[in-house]
Amino acid sequence: MRDKLIEKGSNPKTFLQKITIRLLIISLFTIFILFSAFLLADKLFPLTLKQNSSAQTVLASDGTPLWRFADKNGIWRYYITVDQVPDYYLQALLNYEDRHFYHHIGINPLSLLRASWQNLSNGTIVSGGSTLSMQVARLIDPHKRTFWGKLKQIFRTLQLEWHYSKTDILTLYLNYAPYGGTVEGIGAASWRYFGKPPSALTRSEAVLLAVLPQAPSRLRPDRYPERAKKVRDRALDRLTEIWSPDIIEQIRHEEVWVYPRKTVQHAPLLARRLVKQYPNLSTINSTIDFSLQYSLEDIAMNWKDQLPAKNSLAILVVDHTTMAVKGYVGSVDFKDNKRAGQVDMITALRSPGSTLKPFIYGLSIDEGMIHSASLLQDIPRLTSNYRPTNFDEGFTGPVSATDALKKSLNLPAVQLFELYGSKKFTAKLRSAGLSLTSIGGEPNISYILGGASVRMDELMAAYSAFARGGMVSPLRFIKESDEILDSQAEHRLLSTGSAWITKQMLLNQNGVTYKTGTSYGYRDAWAVGFNPRYLIGVWVGRPDGTPVVGQYGAVTAVPILQQVNTMLLNRERNLNRPLPVDIKPDSVSRVTICWPTGQKLPADDPNCHRQKQAWILDGMIPPTLDLLSIKQVRNYRTDRITVWLNQEGKRTASDCSGAVRREIALWPIGLENWLLPSERRSNLIPPIDEKCPPFGQDTFTPLIITGLVNNQIVRLQPNQKNVLIKLKPQGGSGHKWWFLDGELKGNLSEYEPFEFQLTSTIHKGKHTILLLDESGQIARVNFRFE
């Protein structure tokens, strides 16, 4: 035959070349057809990964799980990346599962042939021959263990290799491999079985977790430690080529020990808040300090039994140098339904009580209205239908801005609030991220005393202005790689100087500067403060808004704030971390001023009645303020008046013989009842010289009650059960309000008489009548009814 071919002129080499070419063409054509078919199938049956799984884990800043949310199938998964597991785990995994992982296209034909021969020889499936990529394909698209199921698995594997890198495929395996029960992925398994992140696994633990997915239910180390140890030791045989004999021998002697099972349950309300905010993140890296969070939850639980029934509390700790939230306790006990433990009081709208007062003082300083020692008026007031009083129902009279803020007096705050403007104040806070809301919706005078609702987290962010030189920034809940504040998110609420001065005016105990607050009816008790590094907020009350008598900020919330502050400062000392230093701004200086003018005067000046030390801003010394209600009433204006005195010291006309000009500083008219006799207008303003009186000058008309004299005894006549008392006002200015023992009884026009009846069965004993006019003057009469 060979000779015939030669005779016909054929060359054997040429013939073989033709056959080779034809086979190559057929092979290439076949590959093309198969590849085209694969691409078509890939389009028709796209690979869908579990990236949108609803399983989520909220982590502390150090990677410790705080709370986990299972997916719709109840599976817990803690997403990690390849660089978060130790190299020796990857060595154990790849040597046990797929040594040629980085060199094949997802399918290892030799392994498939070997598995097929074993399965045919035994008449049953004893080996799958699956590569790591094929296992991932089965995890994301499960199939039956049949021939057609295997083909489907191969197709999905090729899709994986076509669309994803080896690192991506390995990452999928790390997060979806089964580890027994409701645990999937090495991240969840590491925390579940060993109580640590994957990066902290020992070699023994790493080998065990590398082999566990092959039979997760049968090899669970918490149930079958001996089985798990045998399989782990068999896996060590495959590592002899890359690990030293000493290491392998050491691991063989280690027993399988599982971390005591603890449910991941910390910061539940924060976790719920974050998963709502970031529903597409499988792992949410929060800014929470795990050890601090644990301590805060322990503090809350210890206070639980000391609180009245159905009361809850909230604690929020923020590092104001970065605005990162470090501790978040939204309720006293998440599991206590009787205390509404699942209601997050950090995001709930509540009355802030007096916690807004520092803002009106800081803004007033910036506005040039006051300095730290400005004279304010703590006196009874009545504006329309709103009658603010102090917490203790008493009044101080003349008070400095600093003392008014430290003592949380209501009336001085209302005085500033009226002059500054409720709408302007509300807009300022809103621009800084603190929204004030009320039923009426219109800003009004009650806002400064807690008549609006706020969120604790927004209030805390606003308080950062006092700790950060007047700058306000939103709270940070998510850990960022650069850990740097976004300057665009910052907002200046106060000047640096005003923030510093206001901070000096607040209470400061044990290294924490703070303000308390109590809402109307004892519904909310607050303490909000800051130390050199942290903002601390504490709220106590009933989530349903029911009043709790005797519950107020200084008694209920401050002890918790002080306990948290002490713990924080001790932590800083233990960490040997120096605290930020608070330096007085150059715009702030200290001066000695005089009351009543609020100005700088020599100590021997007759108009310097009382000296005070004051912090001032930009060298400005604002004069004493009037109440808004009397700013336009000339006769009662606070300021200096100019008089002309004769040689006898009496007031006279300027053109009278020997008249000398003199300025007299007057105290606010409403303070008359609280002043020393020498400071009252009746003593400050000299009498008029009848021989040469000043023209048209009537500086002061005192307010007097007629109809009863002070300390009078009122007796019933025989056969009388009631007595009608008739009183009239004399002097003063404008509308009059009459009070009997502190209770408003009459709201009358300027000269209208006031009548009330005393009954023998009700009113026997001592009583006080108080008369208040529009200028703030007060007249009192005490009497006894027998």
Coordinates of N, CA and C in Angstrom, one line a residue, residues 91 214 354 435 483 493 606 729 783:
Q91 N -3.5 27.9 53.1 CA -2.6 26.8 52.8 C -3.3 25.5 53.1
Q214 N -16.8 20.0 54.6 CA -17.0 18.7 53.9 C -18.1 17.9 54.6
S354 N -34.4 72.0 80.1 CA -33.5 73.2 80.1 C -32.2 73.0 79.3
S435 N -33.2 70.1 65.0 CA -34.6 70.5 64.7 C -35.4 70.6 65.9
E483 N -10.6 58.1 58.9 CA -10.9 58.6 60.2 C -10.7 60.1 60.3
L493 N -21.7 77.2 64.6 CA -22.9 77.6 65.3 C -22.5 78.8 66.2
P606 N -19.5 106.2 92.4 CA -20.8 106.0 93.1 C -21.8 105.1 92.3
P729 N -54.9 99.1 92.9 CA -53.4 99.4 92.6 C -53.2 100.9 92.5
F783 N -50.9 89.0 105.1 CA -52.0 89.2 106.0 C -52.4 87.9 106.6

